[in-house]
């Protein structure tokens, strides 16, 4: 795989992780449950750590790390705000939006892992992907739990 292709894949994941960080922070601002707020803030922090780790890899490959989120991520956060305004920012609604965001993250990591990445980079991407899967599962379980509690 060419160096520029590797940098492109990593920058896409940086954009994705930054979207996740901003999305989790947005949801943390609007939930009523302290439990969810803490979980969302921890997930945002983990996304920030992923961004930093990926930026180092891009620099090591001789590239310039992406320093912003995506337009689709900004649109999703706008949708979260609009939906939250209409629904009163329910905890279930925020969990549903987090799940949507994690669906996108899963797809982007799966796309990256379908590429022939060099082994040290693949190991980092795979480890981060496993974190995305854990986040997704946790959000689904919480969503189901909060739905039944309402």
Coordinates of N, CA and C in Angstrom, one line a residue:
X1 N 0.8 -1.2 0.0 CA 0.0 0.0 0.0 C 0.9 1.2 0.0
X2 N 0.6 2.2 -0.8 CA 1.3 3.4 -1.0 C 1.2 4.3 0.3
X3 N 2.3 5.0 0.6 CA 2.3 5.9 1.7 C 1.1 6.9 1.8
X4 N 0.8 7.5 0.6 CA -0.3 8.5 0.6 C -1.6 7.8 0.9
X5 N -1.8 6.5 0.4 CA -3.0 5.8 0.7 C -3.1 5.5 2.2
X6 N -2.0 5.2 2.8 CA -2.0 4.9 4.3 C -2.4 6.2 5.0
X7 N -1.8 7.3 4.6 CA -2.1 8.6 5.3 C -3.6 8.9 5.1
X8 N -4.1 8.7 3.9 CA -5.5 9.0 3.7 C -6.4 8.1 4.6
X9 N -6.1 6.8 4.8 CA -6.9 6.0 5.6 C -6.8 6.5 7.1
X10 N -5.6 6.8 7.5 CA -5.4 7.2 8.9 C -6.1 8.6 9.1
X11 N -6.1 9.5 8.2 CA -6.7 10.8 8.3 C -8.3 10.6 8.4
X12 N -8.8 9.6 7.6 CA -10.2 9.4 7.7 C -10.6 8.9 9.1
X13 N -9.8 8.1 9.7 CA -10.0 7.6 11.0 C -9.9 8.7 12.1
X14 N -8.9 9.7 11.8 CA -8.8 10.8 12.7 C -10.1 11.6 12.7
X15 N -10.6 11.9 11.5 CA -11.8 12.6 11.3 C -13.0 11.9 12.0
X16 N -13.0 10.6 11.8 CA -14.1 9.8 12.5 C -14.0 9.9 14.0
X17 N -12.8 9.8 14.5 CA -12.6 9.8 16.0 C -12.9 11.2 16.5
X18 N -12.5 12.2 15.8 CA -12.8 13.6 16.3 C -14.3 13.8 16.3
X19 N -15.0 13.3 15.2 CA -16.5 13.3 15.2 C -17.1 12.6 16.5
X20 N -16.5 11.5 16.8 CA -17.0 10.7 18.0 C -16.8 11.5 19.2
X21 N -15.6 12.1 19.4 CA -15.3 13.0 20.5 C -16.3 14.1 20.7
X22 N -16.5 14.8 19.6 CA -17.4 15.9 19.7 C -18.9 15.4 19.9
X23 N -19.2 14.3 19.3 CA -20.6 13.8 19.4 C -20.8 13.3 20.9
X24 N -19.9 12.6 21.5 CA -20.1 12.2 22.8 C -20.1 13.4 23.8
X25 N -19.3 14.4 23.5 CA -19.4 15.6 24.4 C -20.7 16.3 24.2
X26 N -21.2 16.4 23.0 CA -22.5 17.0 22.8 C -23.6 16.2 23.6
X27 N -23.6 14.9 23.5 CA -24.6 14.1 24.2 C -24.4 14.3 25.7
X28 N -23.2 14.3 26.2 CA -23.0 14.5 27.6 C -23.6 15.8 28.1
X29 N -23.5 16.8 27.3 CA -24.1 18.1 27.7 C -25.6 18.1 27.9
X30 N -26.3 17.1 27.2 CA -27.7 17.2 27.2 C -28.4 16.1 27.9
X31 N -27.7 15.1 28.5 CA -28.4 14.0 29.2 C -28.7 14.5 30.6
X32 N -29.7 13.9 31.2 CA -30.0 14.2 32.6 C -29.3 13.2 33.6
X33 N -29.0 12.0 33.1 CA -28.4 11.0 34.0 C -26.9 11.3 34.2
X34 N -26.5 11.4 35.5 CA -25.1 11.5 35.8 C -24.3 10.3 35.3
X35 N -24.9 9.1 35.3 CA -24.2 7.9 34.8 C -23.9 8.1 33.3
X36 N -24.9 8.5 32.5 CA -24.7 8.6 31.1 C -23.7 9.8 30.8
X37 N -23.8 10.8 31.6 CA -22.8 12.0 31.4 C -21.4 11.5 31.6
X38 N -21.2 10.7 32.7 CA -19.8 10.2 32.9 C -19.4 9.2 31.8
X39 N -20.3 8.4 31.4 CA -19.9 7.4 30.3 C -19.6 8.2 29.0
X40 N -20.4 9.1 28.6 CA -20.2 9.9 27.4 C -18.9 10.7 27.5
X41 N -18.6 11.3 28.6 CA -17.3 12.0 28.8 C -16.1 11.1 28.7
X42 N -16.3 9.9 29.3 CA -15.2 8.9 29.2 C -15.0 8.5 27.7
X43 N -16.0 8.3 27.0 CA -16.0 7.9 25.6 C -15.3 9.0 24.8
X44 N -15.7 10.3 25.1 CA -15.1 11.4 24.4 C -13.6 11.5 24.6
X45 N -13.2 11.2 25.8 CA -11.8 11.2 26.2 C -11.1 10.1 25.4
X46 N -11.7 8.9 25.3 CA -11.1 7.8 24.6 C -10.9 8.1 23.1
X47 N -11.9 8.8 22.6 CA -11.8 9.3 21.1 C -10.7 10.2 21.0
X48 N -10.5 11.2 21.9 CA -9.4 12.1 21.8 C -8.1 11.4 21.9
X49 N -8.0 10.4 22.7 CA -6.7 9.6 22.7 C -6.5 8.9 21.4
X50 N -7.6 8.4 20.8 CA -7.4 7.7 19.5 C -7.0 8.7 18.4
X51 N -7.5 9.9 18.5 CA -7.1 11.0 17.5 C -5.6 11.2 17.7
X52 N -5.1 11.4 18.9 CA -3.7 11.6 19.1 C -2.8 10.5 18.6
X53 N -3.2 9.3 18.9 CA -2.5 8.1 18.5 C -2.4 8.0 16.9
X54 N -3.5 8.3 16.3 CA -3.5 8.3 14.8 C -2.7 9.4 14.2
X55 N -2.8 10.6 14.8 CA -2.0 11.7 14.3 C -0.5 11.4 14.4
X56 N 0.0 10.7 15.4 CA 1.4 10.3 15.5 C 1.7 9.4 14.3
X57 N 0.8 8.5 14.0 CA 1.1 7.5 12.9 C 1.2 8.3 11.6
X58 N 0.3 9.2 11.4 CA 0.3 10.0 10.1 C 1.6 10.8 10.0
X59 N 2.1 11.4 11.1 CA 3.3 12.1 11.1 C 4.5 11.2 10.8
X60 N 4.5 10.0 11.4 CA 5.5 9.0 11.2 C 5.6 8.6 9.8
X61 N 4.5 8.6 9.1 CA 4.4 8.3 7.6 C 4.8 9.5 6.8
X62 N 5.1 10.6 7.4 CA 5.5 11.8 6.6 C 4.3 12.6 6.1
X63 N 3.1 12.4 6.7 CA 2.0 13.2 6.3 C 1.6 14.3 7.3
X64 N 0.6 15.0 6.9 CA 0.0 16.0 7.8 C -1.3 15.5 8.4
X65 N -1.3 15.4 9.7 CA -2.6 14.8 10.3 C -3.7 15.8 10.2
X66 N -4.9 15.2 9.9 CA -6.2 15.9 9.8 C -6.4 16.6 11.2
X67 N -6.9 17.8 11.2 CA -7.1 18.5 12.4 C -8.6 19.0 12.6
X68 N -9.5 18.3 11.9 CA -10.9 18.7 12.0 C -11.8 17.5 11.9
X69 N -13.0 17.7 12.3 CA -14.0 16.6 12.1 C -14.6 16.7 10.7
X70 N -15.6 15.9 10.4 CA -16.2 15.8 9.1 C -17.4 16.7 9.0
X71 N -17.8 17.0 7.8 CA -19.1 17.7 7.6 C -20.2 16.9 8.0
X72 N -20.2 15.6 7.7 CA -21.3 14.7 8.1 C -21.3 14.6 9.7
X73 N -20.2 14.7 10.3 CA -20.2 14.7 11.8 C -20.9 15.9 12.3
X74 N -20.5 17.1 11.7 CA -21.2 18.3 12.1 C -22.7 18.3 11.9
X75 N -23.1 17.7 10.7 CA -24.5 17.6 10.4 C -25.2 16.7 11.5
X76 N -24.5 15.6 11.9 CA -25.1 14.7 12.9 C -25.3 15.4 14.2
X77 N -24.3 16.2 14.6 CA -24.4 16.9 15.9 C -25.6 18.0 15.7
X78 N -25.7 18.5 14.6 CA -26.9 19.4 14.3 C -28.2 18.7 14.5
X79 N -28.2 17.5 13.9 CA -29.4 16.6 14.0 C -29.7 16.3 15.5
X80 N -28.6 16.0 16.3 CA -28.8 15.7 17.7 C -29.4 16.9 18.4
X81 N -28.9 18.1 18.1 CA -29.5 19.3 18.7 C -30.9 19.5 18.3
X82 N -31.2 19.3 17.0 CA -32.6 19.5 16.6 C -33.5 18.5 17.2
X83 N -33.1 17.2 17.2 CA -33.9 16.2 17.8 C -34.1 16.4 19.3
X84 N -33.0 16.8 19.9 CA -33.0 17.0 21.3 C -34.0 18.1 21.7
X85 N -34.0 19.2 20.9 CA -34.9 20.3 21.1 C -36.4 19.8 21.0
X86 N -36.6 19.0 20.0 CA -38.0 18.5 19.8 C -38.4 17.5 20.8
X87 N -37.5 16.7 21.3 CA -37.8 15.6 22.2 C -37.5 16.0 23.7
X88 N -37.0 17.2 23.9 CA -36.6 17.6 25.3 C -35.3 17.0 25.7
X89 N -34.5 16.6 24.8 CA -33.2 16.0 25.1 C -33.3 14.8 26.1
X90 N -34.1 13.8 25.7 CA -34.2 12.6 26.6 C -33.0 11.8 26.6
X91 N -32.7 11.1 27.6 CA -31.6 10.2 27.7 C -31.6 9.2 26.6
X92 N -32.8 8.6 26.4 CA -33.0 7.6 25.4 C -32.7 8.1 24.0
X93 N -33.1 9.3 23.7 CA -32.8 10.0 22.5 C -31.4 10.2 22.2
X94 N -30.6 10.6 23.3 CA -29.2 10.8 23.2 C -28.5 9.5 23.0
X95 N -29.0 8.4 23.6 CA -28.4 7.1 23.4 C -28.6 6.6 22.0
X96 N -29.8 6.9 21.5 CA -30.1 6.5 20.1 C -29.1 7.2 19.1
X97 N -28.9 8.5 19.4 CA -28.0 9.2 18.5 C -26.6 8.7 18.6
X98 N -26.2 8.4 19.8 CA -24.8 7.8 20.0 C -24.7 6.5 19.3
X99 N -25.7 5.7 19.3 CA -25.7 4.4 18.6 C -25.5 4.7 17.1
X100 N -26.2 5.7 16.6 CA -26.1 6.0 15.1 C -24.7 6.4 14.8
X101 N -24.1 7.2 15.7 CA -22.7 7.6 15.5 C -21.7 6.4 15.5
X102 N -22.0 5.5 16.4 CA -21.1 4.3 16.6 C -21.3 3.4 15.4
X103 N -22.5 3.4 14.8 CA -22.7 2.6 13.5 C -21.7 3.1 12.4
X104 N -21.7 4.5 12.3 CA -20.8 5.1 11.3 C -19.3 4.8 11.6
X105 N -19.0 4.9 12.9 CA -17.6 4.6 13.3 C -17.2 3.1 12.9
X106 N -18.1 2.2 13.2 CA -17.8 0.8 12.9 C -17.6 0.6 11.4
X107 N -18.4 1.2 10.6 CA -18.3 1.1 9.2 C -16.9 1.7 8.7
X108 N -16.5 2.8 9.2 CA -15.3 3.4 8.8 C -14.1 2.6 9.2
X109 N -14.1 2.1 10.4 CA -13.0 1.2 10.8 C -13.0 -0.1 10.0
X110 N -14.1 -0.7 9.7 CA -14.2 -1.9 8.9 C -13.6 -1.6 7.5
X111 N -13.9 -0.4 6.9 CA -13.4 0.0 5.6 C -11.9 0.1 5.7
X112 N -11.4 0.7 6.8 CA -9.9 0.8 6.9 C -9.3 -0.5 7.0
X113 N -9.9 -1.4 7.8 CA -9.3 -2.8 8.0 C -9.4 -3.6 6.8
X114 N -10.2 -3.3 5.8 CA -10.3 -4.0 4.5 C -9.1 -3.7 3.6
X115 N -8.3 -2.7 4.0 CA -7.2 -2.2 3.2 C -5.9 -3.0 3.7
X116 N -4.9 -3.1 2.8 CA -3.7 -3.8 3.2 C -2.7 -2.9 3.9
X117 N -3.1 -2.6 5.2 CA -2.2 -1.7 6.0 C -1.0 -2.4 6.5
X118 N 0.1 -1.7 6.6 CA 1.3 -2.3 7.2 C 1.0 -2.8 8.6
X119 N 1.6 -3.9 9.0 CA 1.2 -4.6 10.3 C 1.2 -3.7 11.5
X120 N 2.2 -2.8 11.8 CA 2.2 -2.0 13.0 C 1.0 -1.1 13.0
X121 N 0.6 -0.5 11.8 CA -0.5 0.4 11.7 C -1.8 -0.4 11.8
X122 N -1.9 -1.6 11.2 CA -3.1 -2.5 11.3 C -3.3 -2.8 12.7
X123 N -2.3 -3.1 13.5 CA -2.5 -3.4 14.9 C -3.2 -2.3 15.7
X124 N -2.8 -1.1 15.5 CA -3.4 0.1 16.1 C -4.8 0.2 15.7
X125 N -5.1 0.1 14.4 CA -6.4 0.3 13.9 C -7.3 -0.8 14.4
X126 N -6.8 -2.0 14.4 CA -7.6 -3.2 15.0 C -8.0 -2.9 16.4
X127 N -7.0 -2.5 17.2 CA -7.2 -2.3 18.7 C -8.3 -1.2 18.8
X128 N -8.1 -0.1 18.1 CA -9.1 1.0 18.2 C -10.5 0.5 17.7
X129 N -10.6 -0.4 16.7 CA -11.8 -0.9 16.2 C -12.5 -1.7 17.3
X130 N -11.7 -2.5 18.0 CA -12.3 -3.3 19.1 C -12.9 -2.4 20.2
X131 N -12.3 -1.2 20.4 CA -12.9 -0.2 21.3 C -14.2 0.4 20.8
X132 N -14.3 0.6 19.5 CA -15.5 1.0 18.8 C -16.6 0.0 19.0
X133 N -16.3 -1.3 18.9 CA -17.2 -2.4 19.1 C -17.7 -2.4 20.5
X134 N -16.8 -2.2 21.5 CA -17.2 -2.2 22.9 C -18.1 -1.0 23.1
X135 N -17.8 0.2 22.6 CA -18.6 1.4 22.7 C -20.0 1.1 22.2
X136 N -20.1 0.6 21.0 CA -21.4 0.3 20.4 C -22.2 -0.6 21.2
X137 N -21.6 -1.7 21.7 CA -22.4 -2.6 22.5 C -22.8 -2.0 23.8
X138 N -22.0 -1.2 24.5 CA -22.4 -0.5 25.7 C -23.5 0.4 25.5
X139 N -23.4 1.2 24.4 CA -24.5 2.2 24.1 C -25.8 1.4 23.8
X140 N -25.8 0.3 23.1 CA -27.0 -0.5 22.8 C -27.6 -1.0 24.1
X141 N -26.8 -1.5 25.0 CA -27.3 -2.1 26.3 C -27.9 -1.0 27.1
X142 N -27.2 0.2 27.2 CA -27.7 1.3 27.9 C -29.0 1.8 27.3
X143 N -29.1 1.9 26.0 CA -30.3 2.3 25.4 C -31.5 1.4 25.7
X144 N -31.3 0.1 25.6 CA -32.3 -0.8 26.0 C -32.7 -0.7 27.4
X145 N -31.7 -0.6 28.3 CA -32.0 -0.4 29.7 C -32.8 0.8 30.0
X146 N -32.5 2.0 29.4 CA -33.2 3.2 29.6 C -34.5 3.2 29.0
X147 N -34.7 2.5 27.9 CA -36.0 2.4 27.2 C -37.0 1.7 28.2
X148 N -36.5 0.6 28.8 CA -37.4 -0.1 29.7 C -37.7 0.6 31.0
X149 N -36.8 1.5 31.4 CA -37.0 2.3 32.6 C -38.0 3.4 32.4
X150 N -38.3 3.8 31.1 CA -39.1 4.9 30.9 C -40.6 4.5 30.9

